[in-house]
Short mmCIF file of C-alpha atoms in Angstrom, two decimals:
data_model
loop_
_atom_site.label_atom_id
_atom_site.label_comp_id
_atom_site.label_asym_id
_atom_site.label_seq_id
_atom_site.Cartn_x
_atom_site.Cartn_y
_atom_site.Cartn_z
CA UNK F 12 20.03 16.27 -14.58
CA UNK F 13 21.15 13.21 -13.70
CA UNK F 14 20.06 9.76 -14.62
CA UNK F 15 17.45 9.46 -11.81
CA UNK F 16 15.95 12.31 -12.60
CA UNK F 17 15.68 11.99 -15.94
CA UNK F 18 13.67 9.10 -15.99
CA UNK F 19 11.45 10.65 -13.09
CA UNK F 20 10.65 13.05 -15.71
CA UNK F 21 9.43 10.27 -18.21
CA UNK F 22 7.42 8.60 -15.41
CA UNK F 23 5.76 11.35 -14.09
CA UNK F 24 4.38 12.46 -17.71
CA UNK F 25 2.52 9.36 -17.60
CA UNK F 26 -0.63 10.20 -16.19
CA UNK F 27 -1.23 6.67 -14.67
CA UNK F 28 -3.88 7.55 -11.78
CA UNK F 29 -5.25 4.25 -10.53
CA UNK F 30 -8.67 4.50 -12.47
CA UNK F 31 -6.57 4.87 -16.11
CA UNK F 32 -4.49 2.32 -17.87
CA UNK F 33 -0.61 2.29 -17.43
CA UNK F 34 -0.23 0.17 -20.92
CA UNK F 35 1.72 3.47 -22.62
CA UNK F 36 4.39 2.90 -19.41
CA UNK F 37 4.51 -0.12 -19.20
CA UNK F 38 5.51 -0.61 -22.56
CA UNK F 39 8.15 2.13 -22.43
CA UNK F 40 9.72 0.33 -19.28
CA UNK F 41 9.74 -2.69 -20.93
CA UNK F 42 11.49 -1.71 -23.68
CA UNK F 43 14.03 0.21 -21.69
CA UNK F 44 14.73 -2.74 -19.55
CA UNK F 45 14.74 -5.47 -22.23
CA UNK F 46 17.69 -2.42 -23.87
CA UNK F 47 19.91 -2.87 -21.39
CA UNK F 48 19.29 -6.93 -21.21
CA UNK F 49 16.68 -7.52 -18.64
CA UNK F 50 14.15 -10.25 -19.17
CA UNK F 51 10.77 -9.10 -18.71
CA UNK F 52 7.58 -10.45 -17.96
CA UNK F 53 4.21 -8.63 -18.01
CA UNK F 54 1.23 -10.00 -15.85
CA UNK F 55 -1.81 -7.90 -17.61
CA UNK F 56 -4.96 -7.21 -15.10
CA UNK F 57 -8.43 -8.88 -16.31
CA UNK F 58 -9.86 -5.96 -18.50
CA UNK F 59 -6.27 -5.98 -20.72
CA UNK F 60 -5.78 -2.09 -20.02
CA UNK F 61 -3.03 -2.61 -17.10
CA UNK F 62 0.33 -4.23 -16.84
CA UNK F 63 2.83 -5.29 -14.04
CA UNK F 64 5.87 -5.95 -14.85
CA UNK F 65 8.80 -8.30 -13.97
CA UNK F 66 12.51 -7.77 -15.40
CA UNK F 67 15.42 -9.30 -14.00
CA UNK F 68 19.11 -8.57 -15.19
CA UNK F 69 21.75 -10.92 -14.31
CA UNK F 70 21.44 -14.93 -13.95
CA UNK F 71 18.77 -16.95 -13.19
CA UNK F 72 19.31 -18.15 -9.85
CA UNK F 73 18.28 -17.84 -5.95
CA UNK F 74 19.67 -14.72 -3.75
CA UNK F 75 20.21 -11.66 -5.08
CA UNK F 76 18.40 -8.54 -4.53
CA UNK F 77 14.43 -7.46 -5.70
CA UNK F 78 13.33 -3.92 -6.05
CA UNK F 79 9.54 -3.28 -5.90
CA UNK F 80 7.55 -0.17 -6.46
CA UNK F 81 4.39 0.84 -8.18
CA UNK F 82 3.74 3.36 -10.86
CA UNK F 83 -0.36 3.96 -10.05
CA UNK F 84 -0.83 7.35 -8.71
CA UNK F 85 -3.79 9.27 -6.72
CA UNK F 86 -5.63 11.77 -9.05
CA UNK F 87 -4.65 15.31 -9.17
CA UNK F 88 -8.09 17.14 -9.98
CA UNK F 89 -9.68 19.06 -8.30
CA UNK F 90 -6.35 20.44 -6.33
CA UNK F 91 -4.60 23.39 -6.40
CA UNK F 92 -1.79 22.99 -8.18
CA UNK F 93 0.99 25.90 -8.51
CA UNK F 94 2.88 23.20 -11.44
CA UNK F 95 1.54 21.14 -14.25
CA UNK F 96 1.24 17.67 -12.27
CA UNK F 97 2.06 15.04 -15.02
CA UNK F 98 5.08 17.43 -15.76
CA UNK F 99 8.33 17.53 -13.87
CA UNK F 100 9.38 21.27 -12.90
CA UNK F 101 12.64 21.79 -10.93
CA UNK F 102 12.55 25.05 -8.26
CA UNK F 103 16.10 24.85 -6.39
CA UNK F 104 16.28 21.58 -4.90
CA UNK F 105 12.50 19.97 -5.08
CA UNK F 106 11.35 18.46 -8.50
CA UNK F 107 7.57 18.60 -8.66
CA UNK F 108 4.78 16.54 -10.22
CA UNK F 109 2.15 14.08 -9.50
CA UNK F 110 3.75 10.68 -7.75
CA UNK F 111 7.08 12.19 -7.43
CA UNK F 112 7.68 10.82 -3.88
CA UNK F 113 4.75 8.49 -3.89
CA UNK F 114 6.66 6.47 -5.83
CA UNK F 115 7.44 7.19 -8.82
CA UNK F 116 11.22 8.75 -7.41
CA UNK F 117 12.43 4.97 -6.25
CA UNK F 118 11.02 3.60 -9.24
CA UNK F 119 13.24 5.99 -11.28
CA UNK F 120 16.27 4.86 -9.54
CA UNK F 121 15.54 1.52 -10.09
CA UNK F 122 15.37 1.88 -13.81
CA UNK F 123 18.55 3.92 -13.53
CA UNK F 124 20.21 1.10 -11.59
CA UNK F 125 19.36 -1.48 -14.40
CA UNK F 126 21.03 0.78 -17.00
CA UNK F 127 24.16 1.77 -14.87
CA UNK F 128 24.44 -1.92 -13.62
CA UNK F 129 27.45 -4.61 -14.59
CA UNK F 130 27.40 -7.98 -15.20
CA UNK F 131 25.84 -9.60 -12.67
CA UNK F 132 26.78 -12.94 -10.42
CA UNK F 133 23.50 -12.38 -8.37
CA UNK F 134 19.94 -11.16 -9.57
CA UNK F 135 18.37 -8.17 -9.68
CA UNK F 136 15.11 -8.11 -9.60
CA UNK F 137 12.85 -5.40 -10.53
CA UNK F 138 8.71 -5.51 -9.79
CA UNK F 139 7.17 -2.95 -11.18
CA UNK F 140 3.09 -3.06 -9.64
CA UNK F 141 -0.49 -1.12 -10.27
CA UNK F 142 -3.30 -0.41 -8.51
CA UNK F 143 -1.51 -0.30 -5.17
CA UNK F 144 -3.42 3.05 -4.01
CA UNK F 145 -6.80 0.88 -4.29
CA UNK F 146 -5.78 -2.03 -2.41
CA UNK F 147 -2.51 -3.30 -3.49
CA UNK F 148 -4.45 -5.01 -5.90
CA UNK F 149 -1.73 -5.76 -9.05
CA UNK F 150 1.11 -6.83 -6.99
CA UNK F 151 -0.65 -9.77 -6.45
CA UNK F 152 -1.01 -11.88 -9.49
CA UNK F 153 2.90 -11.15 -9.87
CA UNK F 154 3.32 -12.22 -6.57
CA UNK F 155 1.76 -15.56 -7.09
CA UNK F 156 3.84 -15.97 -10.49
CA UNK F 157 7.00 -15.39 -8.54
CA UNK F 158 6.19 -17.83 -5.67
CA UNK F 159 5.81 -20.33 -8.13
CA UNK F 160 8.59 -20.26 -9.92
CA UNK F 161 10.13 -20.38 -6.08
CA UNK F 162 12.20 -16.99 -6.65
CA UNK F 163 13.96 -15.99 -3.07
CA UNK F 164 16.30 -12.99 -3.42
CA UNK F 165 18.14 -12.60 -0.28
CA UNK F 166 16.25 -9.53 0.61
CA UNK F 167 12.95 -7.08 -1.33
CA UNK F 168 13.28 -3.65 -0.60
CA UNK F 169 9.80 -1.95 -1.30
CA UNK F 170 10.63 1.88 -1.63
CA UNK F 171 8.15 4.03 -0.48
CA UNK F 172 9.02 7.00 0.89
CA UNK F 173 10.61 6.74 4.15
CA UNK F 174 13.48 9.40 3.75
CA UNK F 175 15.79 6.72 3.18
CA UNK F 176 15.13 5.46 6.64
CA UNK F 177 15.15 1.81 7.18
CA UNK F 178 11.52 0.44 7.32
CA UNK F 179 11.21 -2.41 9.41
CA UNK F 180 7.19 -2.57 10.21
CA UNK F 181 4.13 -1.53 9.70
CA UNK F 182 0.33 -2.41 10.10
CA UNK F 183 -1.91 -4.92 8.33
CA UNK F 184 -5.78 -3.67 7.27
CA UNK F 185 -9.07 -5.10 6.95
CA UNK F 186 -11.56 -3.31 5.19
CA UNK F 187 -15.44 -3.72 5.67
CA UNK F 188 -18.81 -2.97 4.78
CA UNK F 189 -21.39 -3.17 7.23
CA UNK F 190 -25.20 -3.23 6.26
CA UNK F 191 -27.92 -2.54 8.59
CA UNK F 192 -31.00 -3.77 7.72
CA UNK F 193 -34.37 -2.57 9.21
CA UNK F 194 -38.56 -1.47 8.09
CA UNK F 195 -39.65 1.51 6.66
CA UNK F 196 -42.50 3.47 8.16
CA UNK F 197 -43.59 7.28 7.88
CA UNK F 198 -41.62 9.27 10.85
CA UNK F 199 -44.71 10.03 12.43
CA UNK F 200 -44.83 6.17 13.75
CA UNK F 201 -41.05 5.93 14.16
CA UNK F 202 -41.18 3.60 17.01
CA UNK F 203 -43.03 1.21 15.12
CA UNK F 204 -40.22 0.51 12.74
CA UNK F 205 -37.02 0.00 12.75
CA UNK F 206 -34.80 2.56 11.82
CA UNK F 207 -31.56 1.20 10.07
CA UNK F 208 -29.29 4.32 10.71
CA UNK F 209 -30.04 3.50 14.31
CA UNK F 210 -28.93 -0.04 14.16
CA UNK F 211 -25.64 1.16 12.08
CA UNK F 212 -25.42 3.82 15.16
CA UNK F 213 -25.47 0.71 17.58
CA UNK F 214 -22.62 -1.46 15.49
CA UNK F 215 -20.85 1.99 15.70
CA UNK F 216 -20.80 2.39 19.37
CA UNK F 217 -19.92 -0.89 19.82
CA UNK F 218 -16.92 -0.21 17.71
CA UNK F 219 -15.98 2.41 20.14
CA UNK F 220 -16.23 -0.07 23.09
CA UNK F 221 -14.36 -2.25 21.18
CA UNK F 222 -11.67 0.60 20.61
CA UNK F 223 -11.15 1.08 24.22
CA UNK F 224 -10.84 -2.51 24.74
CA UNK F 225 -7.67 -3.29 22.02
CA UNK F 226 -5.85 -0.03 23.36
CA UNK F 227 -6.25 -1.49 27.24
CA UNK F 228 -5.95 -4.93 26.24
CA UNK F 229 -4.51 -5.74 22.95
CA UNK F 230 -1.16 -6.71 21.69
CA UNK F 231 0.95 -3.89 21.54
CA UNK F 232 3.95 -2.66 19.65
CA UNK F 233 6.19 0.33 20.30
CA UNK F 234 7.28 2.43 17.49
CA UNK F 235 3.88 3.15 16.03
CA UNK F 236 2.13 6.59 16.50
CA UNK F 237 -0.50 4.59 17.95
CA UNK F 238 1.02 1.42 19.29
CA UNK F 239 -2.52 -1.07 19.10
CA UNK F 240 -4.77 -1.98 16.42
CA UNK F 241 -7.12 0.46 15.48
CA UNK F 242 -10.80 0.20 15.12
CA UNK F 243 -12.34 3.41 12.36
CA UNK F 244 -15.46 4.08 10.47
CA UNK F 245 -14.86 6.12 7.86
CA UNK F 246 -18.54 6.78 5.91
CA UNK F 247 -22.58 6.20 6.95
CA UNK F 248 -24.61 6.18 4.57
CA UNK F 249 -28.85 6.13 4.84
CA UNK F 250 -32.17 8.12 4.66
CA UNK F 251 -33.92 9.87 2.11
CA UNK F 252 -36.07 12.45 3.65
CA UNK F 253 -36.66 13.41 7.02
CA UNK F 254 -40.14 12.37 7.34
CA UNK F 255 -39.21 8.57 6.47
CA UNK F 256 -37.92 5.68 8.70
CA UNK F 257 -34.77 4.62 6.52
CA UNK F 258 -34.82 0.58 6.18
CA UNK F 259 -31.27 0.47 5.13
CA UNK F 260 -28.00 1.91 5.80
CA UNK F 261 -24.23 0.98 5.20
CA UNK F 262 -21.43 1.97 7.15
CA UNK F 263 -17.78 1.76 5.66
CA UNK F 264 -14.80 0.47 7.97
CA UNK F 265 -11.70 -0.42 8.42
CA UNK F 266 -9.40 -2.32 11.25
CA UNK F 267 -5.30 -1.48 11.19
CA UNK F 268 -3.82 -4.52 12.55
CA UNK F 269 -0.58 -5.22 14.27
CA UNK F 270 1.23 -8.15 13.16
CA UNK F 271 0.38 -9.79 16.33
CA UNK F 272 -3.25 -9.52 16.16
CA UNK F 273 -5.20 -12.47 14.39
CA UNK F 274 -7.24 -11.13 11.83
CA UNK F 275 -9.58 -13.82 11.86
CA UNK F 276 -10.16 -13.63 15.30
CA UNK F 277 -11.22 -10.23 14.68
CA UNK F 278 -12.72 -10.44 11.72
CA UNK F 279 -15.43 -13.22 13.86
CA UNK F 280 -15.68 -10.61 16.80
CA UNK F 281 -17.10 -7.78 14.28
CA UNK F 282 -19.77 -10.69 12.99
CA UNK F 283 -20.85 -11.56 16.41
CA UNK F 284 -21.06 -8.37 17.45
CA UNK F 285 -23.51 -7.00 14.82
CA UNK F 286 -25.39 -10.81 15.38
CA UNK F 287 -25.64 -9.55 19.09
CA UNK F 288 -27.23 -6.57 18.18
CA UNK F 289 -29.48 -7.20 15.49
CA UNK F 290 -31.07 -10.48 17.40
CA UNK F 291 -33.62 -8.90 19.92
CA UNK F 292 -34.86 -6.46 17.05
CA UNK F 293 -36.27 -10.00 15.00
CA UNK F 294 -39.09 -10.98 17.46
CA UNK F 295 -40.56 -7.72 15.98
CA UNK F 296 -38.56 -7.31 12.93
CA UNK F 297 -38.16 -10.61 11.34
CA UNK F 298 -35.32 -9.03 8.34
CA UNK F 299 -33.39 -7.35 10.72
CA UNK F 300 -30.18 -7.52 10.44
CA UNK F 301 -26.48 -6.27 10.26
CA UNK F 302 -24.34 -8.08 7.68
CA UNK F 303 -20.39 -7.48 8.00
CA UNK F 304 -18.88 -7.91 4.32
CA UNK F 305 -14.97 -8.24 4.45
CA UNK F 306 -14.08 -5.43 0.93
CA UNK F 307 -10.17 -5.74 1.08
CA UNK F 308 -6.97 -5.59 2.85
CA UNK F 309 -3.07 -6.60 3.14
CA UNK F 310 -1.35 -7.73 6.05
CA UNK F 311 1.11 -5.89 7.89
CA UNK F 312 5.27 -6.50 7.98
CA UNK F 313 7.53 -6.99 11.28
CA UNK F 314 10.98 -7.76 9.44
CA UNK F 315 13.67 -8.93 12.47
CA UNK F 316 16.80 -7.61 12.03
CA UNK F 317 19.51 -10.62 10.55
CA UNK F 318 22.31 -10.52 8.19
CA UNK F 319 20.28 -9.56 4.90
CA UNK F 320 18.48 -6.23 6.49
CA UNK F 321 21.74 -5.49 8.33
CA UNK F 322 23.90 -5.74 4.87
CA UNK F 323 21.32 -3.15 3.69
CA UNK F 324 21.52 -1.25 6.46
CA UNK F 325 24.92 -0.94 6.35
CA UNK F 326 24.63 0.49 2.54
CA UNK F 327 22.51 3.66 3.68
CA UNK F 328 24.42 6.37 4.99
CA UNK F 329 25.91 6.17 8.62
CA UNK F 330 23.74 6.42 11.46
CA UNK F 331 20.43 6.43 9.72
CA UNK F 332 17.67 4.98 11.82
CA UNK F 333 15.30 2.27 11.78
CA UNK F 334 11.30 3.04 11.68
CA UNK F 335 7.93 1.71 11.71
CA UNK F 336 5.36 3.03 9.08
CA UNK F 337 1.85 4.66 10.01
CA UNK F 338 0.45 3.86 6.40
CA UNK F 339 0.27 0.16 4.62
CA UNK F 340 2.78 -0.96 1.96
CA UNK F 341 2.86 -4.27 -1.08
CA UNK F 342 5.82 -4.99 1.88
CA UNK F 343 3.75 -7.60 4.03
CA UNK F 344 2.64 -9.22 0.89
CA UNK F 345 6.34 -9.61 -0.11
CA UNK F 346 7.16 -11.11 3.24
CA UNK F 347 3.81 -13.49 3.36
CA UNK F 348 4.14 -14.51 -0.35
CA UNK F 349 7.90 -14.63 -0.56
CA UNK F 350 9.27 -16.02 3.03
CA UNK F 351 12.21 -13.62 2.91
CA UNK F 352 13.35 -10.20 4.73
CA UNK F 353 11.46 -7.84 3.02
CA UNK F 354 12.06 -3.74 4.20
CA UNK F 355 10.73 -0.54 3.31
CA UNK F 356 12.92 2.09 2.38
CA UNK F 357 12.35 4.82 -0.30
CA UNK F 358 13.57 8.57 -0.88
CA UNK F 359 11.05 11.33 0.13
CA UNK F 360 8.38 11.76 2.56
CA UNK F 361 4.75 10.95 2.35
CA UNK F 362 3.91 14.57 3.79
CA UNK F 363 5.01 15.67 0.29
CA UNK F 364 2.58 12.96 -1.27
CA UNK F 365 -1.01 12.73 -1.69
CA UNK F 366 -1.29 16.30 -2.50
CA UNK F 367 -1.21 19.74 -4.35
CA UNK F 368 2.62 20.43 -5.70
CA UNK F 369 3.81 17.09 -4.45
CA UNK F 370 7.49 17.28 -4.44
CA UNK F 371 10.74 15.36 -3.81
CA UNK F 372 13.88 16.95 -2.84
CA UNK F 373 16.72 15.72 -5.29
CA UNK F 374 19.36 14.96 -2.72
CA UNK F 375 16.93 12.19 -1.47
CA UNK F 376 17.28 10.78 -4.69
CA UNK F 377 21.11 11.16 -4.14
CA UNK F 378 21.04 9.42 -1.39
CA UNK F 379 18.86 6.77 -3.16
CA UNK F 380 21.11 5.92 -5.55
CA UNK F 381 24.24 6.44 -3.64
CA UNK F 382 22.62 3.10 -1.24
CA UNK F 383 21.30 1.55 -4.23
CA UNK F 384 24.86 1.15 -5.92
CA UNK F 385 26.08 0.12 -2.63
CA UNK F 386 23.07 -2.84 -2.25
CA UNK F 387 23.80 -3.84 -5.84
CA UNK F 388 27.45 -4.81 -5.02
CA UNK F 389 26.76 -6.35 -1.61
CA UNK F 390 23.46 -8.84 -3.14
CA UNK F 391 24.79 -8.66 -6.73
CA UNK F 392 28.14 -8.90 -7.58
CA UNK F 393 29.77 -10.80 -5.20
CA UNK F 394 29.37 -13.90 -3.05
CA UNK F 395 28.82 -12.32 0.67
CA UNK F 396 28.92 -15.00 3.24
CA UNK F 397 27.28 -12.34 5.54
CA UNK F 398 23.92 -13.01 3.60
CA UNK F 399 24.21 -16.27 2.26
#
């Protein structure tokens, strides 16, 4: 077993699903890192029962190299497992357990990294993050700590799994609720009330229109499965019983932006357009209405190629492509927060995550460490006019 996969063990019996606290690993990684002479900082959520963490190992200075990945996982009940999922279990090649590829393998080769490393003439930084599955949500307060202190490493590599391919984009999100309101009458005089789920079916349509009109007319981006922002509704909800005229209903969105789309722009469009069609309903229906409620979001990442993504590049094995990502990342909160290059680029695949028997194969996490030792002496060890 080597190193990385040693401490994937340790991680993965920490049951840290997004809903429970990740205090018991946090402290463990704390004390690991502080071992082999990082200094750590924790930034604790509001209720006290989650941790992100900091740790940096070499000087205190600008450049160098930051490693980001979080520890929260999705929950495993209520699958079919084959393998205990906060357990590691080895079958040939594939190590198995909850978060192995989403992300718990990178993180595990960072914290090998910081106990293989030398002394250092660059930093490395490692930020360790919760709650990313719900929102990204405990990157941020770290995030916000780290701008202020005005850290810039040369380049943050946020490894989620890509299959060591070099991540170089991928869309922003918005996230809305919509709620119709409308009056309540017995079914048998429907058409003298107004039925809510009918007004949420109106704001729905007109998402479809809207659809059509961002893939005809919309910035657009090759690379992507779907190369234009994306309009979705993902969950109605309204009505009792059949025989009653439901005055309220909710509808649960979400927009996938590309970075060249103005999220405020079309954040406004969504307001007007539920305005538009709740107005002629208030000569008869003075409450009607359809309220748009922004819930959450994080913005997208285009990284350009220049000489920090290209010296990483060049650490991953020959020939290994560049790609855009289908699913959202902490990445474009790196880049916004941060002002550096910022990539994605992770052992695994996220058709192993998110599932029953998720599974990473071990010579991804080979190859992960193999470009990780290879990043460390190119950011850390030695002055590289290519990146400074």
């Amino acid at each position: 077993m080597t190193p990385t996969e040693h401490w994937l063990g340790r991680l993965i019996a920490h049951p840290t699903v997004s809903a429970d606290s990740n205090l018991s690993l946090i402290d463990e990684l704390e004390q690991a890192l502080t071992a082999v002479g990082a200094d750590c900082i924790r930034f604790p959520d509001q209720s006290g029962q989650k941790a992100a963490l900091l740790a940096r190992l070499g000087p205190d200075v600008p450049g160098g190299l930051m490693l980001s990945g979080h520890v929260d996982v999705v929950p495993a009940a209520g699958q079919d497992w084959t393998v205990p999922p906060f357990e590691l279990t080895r079958r040939g090649g594939r190590l198995f357990g909850r978060g192995t590829t989403d992300m718990k393998g990178f993180v595990a080769a960072m914290l090998a990294l910081a106990a293989r490393a030398p002394v250092l003439s660059r930093p490395l930084w490692l930020a360790i993050s919760y709650d990313e599955e719900v929102g990204c949500i405990g990157v941020r307060p770290l995030l916000a700590a780290v701008a202020g202190r005005n850290i810039r490493p040369d380049l943050v590599v946020v490894g989620e799994p890509t299959s060591m391919r070099l991540g170089l984009g991928h869309k922003g999100k918005l996230a809305f609720t919509v709620t119709a309101k409308g009056e309540a009458r017995h079914s048998s005089e429907a058409p003298l009330a107004l039925n809510a789920l009918h007004l949420a079916g109106d704001f729905m349509a007109a998402m479809r229109t809207l659809q059509d009109e961002l893939a005809a007319h919309g910035p657009s981006e090759q690379g992507y499965s779907v190369p234009y922002a994306t309009v979705h509704v993902g969950r109605l909800i309204g009505g009792t019983v059949v025989n009653l005229v439901p005055d309220s209903a909710e509808l649960l969105m979400e927009l996938r932006l590309l970075a060249a789309d103005d999220p405020a722009a079309l954040t406004s469009r969504l307001r007007d357009l539920a305005d538009q069609l709740a107005a002629p309903h208030r000569t008869r229906f003075p409450t009607a209405a359809l309220t748009v409620t922004e819930t959450g979001g994080y913005p997208g990442l285009s990284t350009p190629h220049g000489a920090a993504v290209d010296a990483f590049a060049a650490c991953l094995p020959p020939g290994t492509a560049a790609c855009k990502l289908s699913y959202g990342t902490e990445a474009g909160l790196f880049a916004r927060s941060l002002g550096v290059p910022v990539v994605v680029c992770g052992p695994g695949d996220m058709a192993q995550g998110h599932r029953p028997d998720e599974y990473i194969e071990a010579s991804q996490l080979a190859v992960c460490d193999t470009a990780l030792d290879a990043a460390l002496a190119r950011f850390c060890l030695a002055s590289d006019p290519a990146i400074d």
